[in-house]
Amino acid sequence: MERHLEATEITGHFVSGKPDATGSKKLERFDPATGEKIGYVTLADETTVNAAVESSISAFQEWRLVEPAKRAVVLRRFCDLVSARADELCRLITSEHGKTLLDSKGELQRGIENIEYATGIAEHLKGEHSKAVGPDIDSWSELSPLGVVVGITPFNFPVMVPLWMFPLAVACGNAFILKPSEKVPTAGYRLAELFSEAGLPDGVFNVLQGDHETAGWLLKHPDIQAASFVGSTPVAKSIYKASGESGKRVQALGGAKNHAVVLPDADIESATNAIMGAAYGSCGQRCMALSVVVSVGDETADAVADVLTKKVAGLNIGPGMDDLDMGPLNSGPQRDRIVDLIQEGVDQGATILIDGRRHGSYQQPGFYLGGTLFDNVQPGMSIYDEEIFGPVLCLVRVRTASDAMRIINDSQYGNGTCIFTRDGYSARTYANEVEAGMVGINVPLPVPVANHSFGGWKDSRFGDLAAYGPDGVRFYTRRKTITERWTSSAGGRGIDFAFPGSRPAG
Ligand code: NAD
């Protein structure tokens, strides 16, 4: 009979192809939909980390020699298994994160696209060749794996963000250690089981459960060559600094405060529908979530505020398994922090149009909070300056499109942004001038597909290369350039003390 895993069954790590329950600390886990305690997760200590790194090092020595096309066969089988187990994986995501089942399906699909991309690894690693760069000399560049790479992932995409990282890293010939968020430990573990079932050799992909301490041991380990991190900005920044000091390659994606601009010529009904999904979907717990809407002109701002007020008041909220508009937040402390920020917004003078604390679900067991809508928000208010990461949308009023651009470009963050307009020239100017890594034109969540790469600007990303796609291949490999001469005459060339290239052509 097929294995069907429940979120409560996983409590430990997956190392060298099997479960591992070692570690000196345990953390309690809660069901976001009911608020009830559902078990615990074991956190890897330094001994467990060292053993996992040893397992990865020895697996890497063999895996790096496997031809890319053969690695791709394992990835194809993994992709098929993940697709076949989609219902089970989506239920795992929903039960430990809280998001709706439909949202989990979207997350899984975007993850699967990244496995698909990795199956093309033979093409991605093809390298570059130059014939006749000198007399009888050819030269080519090839992309070699790095060794053991670690991925540290956030709670809000338990499947998609790990799938941004490890399929491509492994396809490139590396061994990978995933440390999922301690708040959502199960899905990453299940992916490791499925990868193993697909034929991946033991130790090429290990999963360690843990918190910031576990991450710290991994990051300071001398045999880890590179780190992919996705999470909040303060942690991204500190990991970037520490990795630089220890000589590790790093890509550290951080937090966000994504703005949408509504121009006076926009179709208000379709713009506000798009904004609703992007602001309140997954309870606002997406790094690409829209958290600020900048309306140009009072007439536009009034129309946006009126329509959004009605739509936010009509949000249906309940357990993620019921597939309503919004599920619960992931944790109680996170909800408490958001409730405090809502009060700060009121105290600092923003106009609260809809107060999520008054929604019926807020009184229910579970980590629910209604959608909140603020108008007349300004920079300097904490609801504007801080990443809330919850179902709170801030409306900002400006006079001109240039004012909108200025306010956005002054933001500390530069992850995603979008503009709603019917005018091509305005849209093009916006895309050219706005300081953000991902731009939508009448598209509220401009998350790049897997054959592009994902990454923000400013404090939304530290490190040169973005996640997945072509940047991912570059991140998980290092370039080697070989210059080769074969001549027919033995010892035919004399000594040349000049630097290559100093002789005139012909
Ligand atoms: P977080 O920064 O609290 O945790 C992320 C991961 O880092 C977890 O695995 C955690 O255990 C680990 N961690 C925490 N403190 C650490 C430390 N001091 N040293 C090393 N590791 C540490 O983030 P979160 O609350 O899990 O996720 C939400 C955040 O992630 C938001 O800020 C969101 O915008 C961001 N995010 C960004 C992207 C992106 O692509 N830019 C995508 C998803 C989420």
CSV table of N, CA, C and O in Angstrom, one decimal, residues 233 237 385 408-414 457-460:
chain,number,residue,atom,x,y,z
A,233,THR,N,14.7,39.9,6.3
A,233,THR,CA,15.9,40.7,6.0
A,233,THR,C,17.0,40.7,7.1
A,233,THR,O,18.1,40.5,6.7
A,237,LYS,N,20.6,39.4,6.0
A,237,LYS,CA,21.8,40.3,6.1
A,237,LYS,C,22.9,39.7,6.9
A,237,LYS,O,24.1,39.7,6.6
A,385,ASP,N,6.4,51.2,7.4
A,385,ASP,CA,7.8,50.9,7.4
A,385,ASP,C,8.2,49.5,7.6
A,385,ASP,O,9.1,49.0,7.0
A,408,ILE,N,8.1,54.7,-3.8
A,408,ILE,CA,8.5,53.3,-3.9
A,408,ILE,C,10.0,53.2,-3.9
A,408,ILE,O,10.6,52.3,-3.3
A,409,ASN,N,10.6,54.1,-4.7
A,409,ASN,CA,12.1,54.0,-4.8
A,409,ASN,C,12.8,54.4,-3.5
A,409,ASN,O,14.0,54.0,-3.3
A,410,ASP,N,12.1,55.1,-2.6
A,410,ASP,CA,12.7,55.4,-1.3
A,410,ASP,C,12.6,54.2,-0.3
A,410,ASP,O,13.1,54.3,0.7
A,411,SER,N,11.8,53.2,-0.7
A,411,SER,CA,11.6,52.1,0.3
A,411,SER,C,12.9,51.3,0.4
A,411,SER,O,13.7,51.2,-0.5
A,412,GLN,N,13.0,50.8,1.6
A,412,GLN,CA,14.2,50.0,2.0
A,412,GLN,C,14.2,48.7,1.1
A,412,GLN,O,15.3,48.2,0.8
A,413,TYR,N,13.0,48.2,0.8
A,413,TYR,CA,12.9,46.9,0.1
A,413,TYR,C,12.7,47.1,-1.4
A,413,TYR,O,12.3,48.2,-1.9
A,414,GLY,N,13.0,46.1,-2.2
A,414,GLY,CA,12.8,46.2,-3.6
A,414,GLY,C,12.6,44.8,-4.2
A,414,GLY,O,13.2,44.4,-5.2
A,457,TRP,N,15.7,43.5,-5.2
A,457,TRP,CA,16.8,44.4,-5.1
A,457,TRP,C,16.9,45.0,-3.7
A,457,TRP,O,16.0,44.7,-2.8
A,458,LYS,N,17.8,45.8,-3.4
A,458,LYS,CA,18.0,46.5,-2.1
A,458,LYS,C,18.0,45.5,-1.0
A,458,LYS,O,18.6,44.4,-1.1
A,459,ASP,N,17.2,45.8,0.1
A,459,ASP,CA,17.3,44.9,1.3
A,459,ASP,C,16.4,43.6,1.1
A,459,ASP,O,16.2,42.9,2.1
A,460,SER,N,16.0,43.4,-0.1
A,460,SER,CA,15.2,42.1,-0.4
A,460,SER,C,16.1,41.0,-0.9
A,460,SER,O,15.7,39.9,-1.0
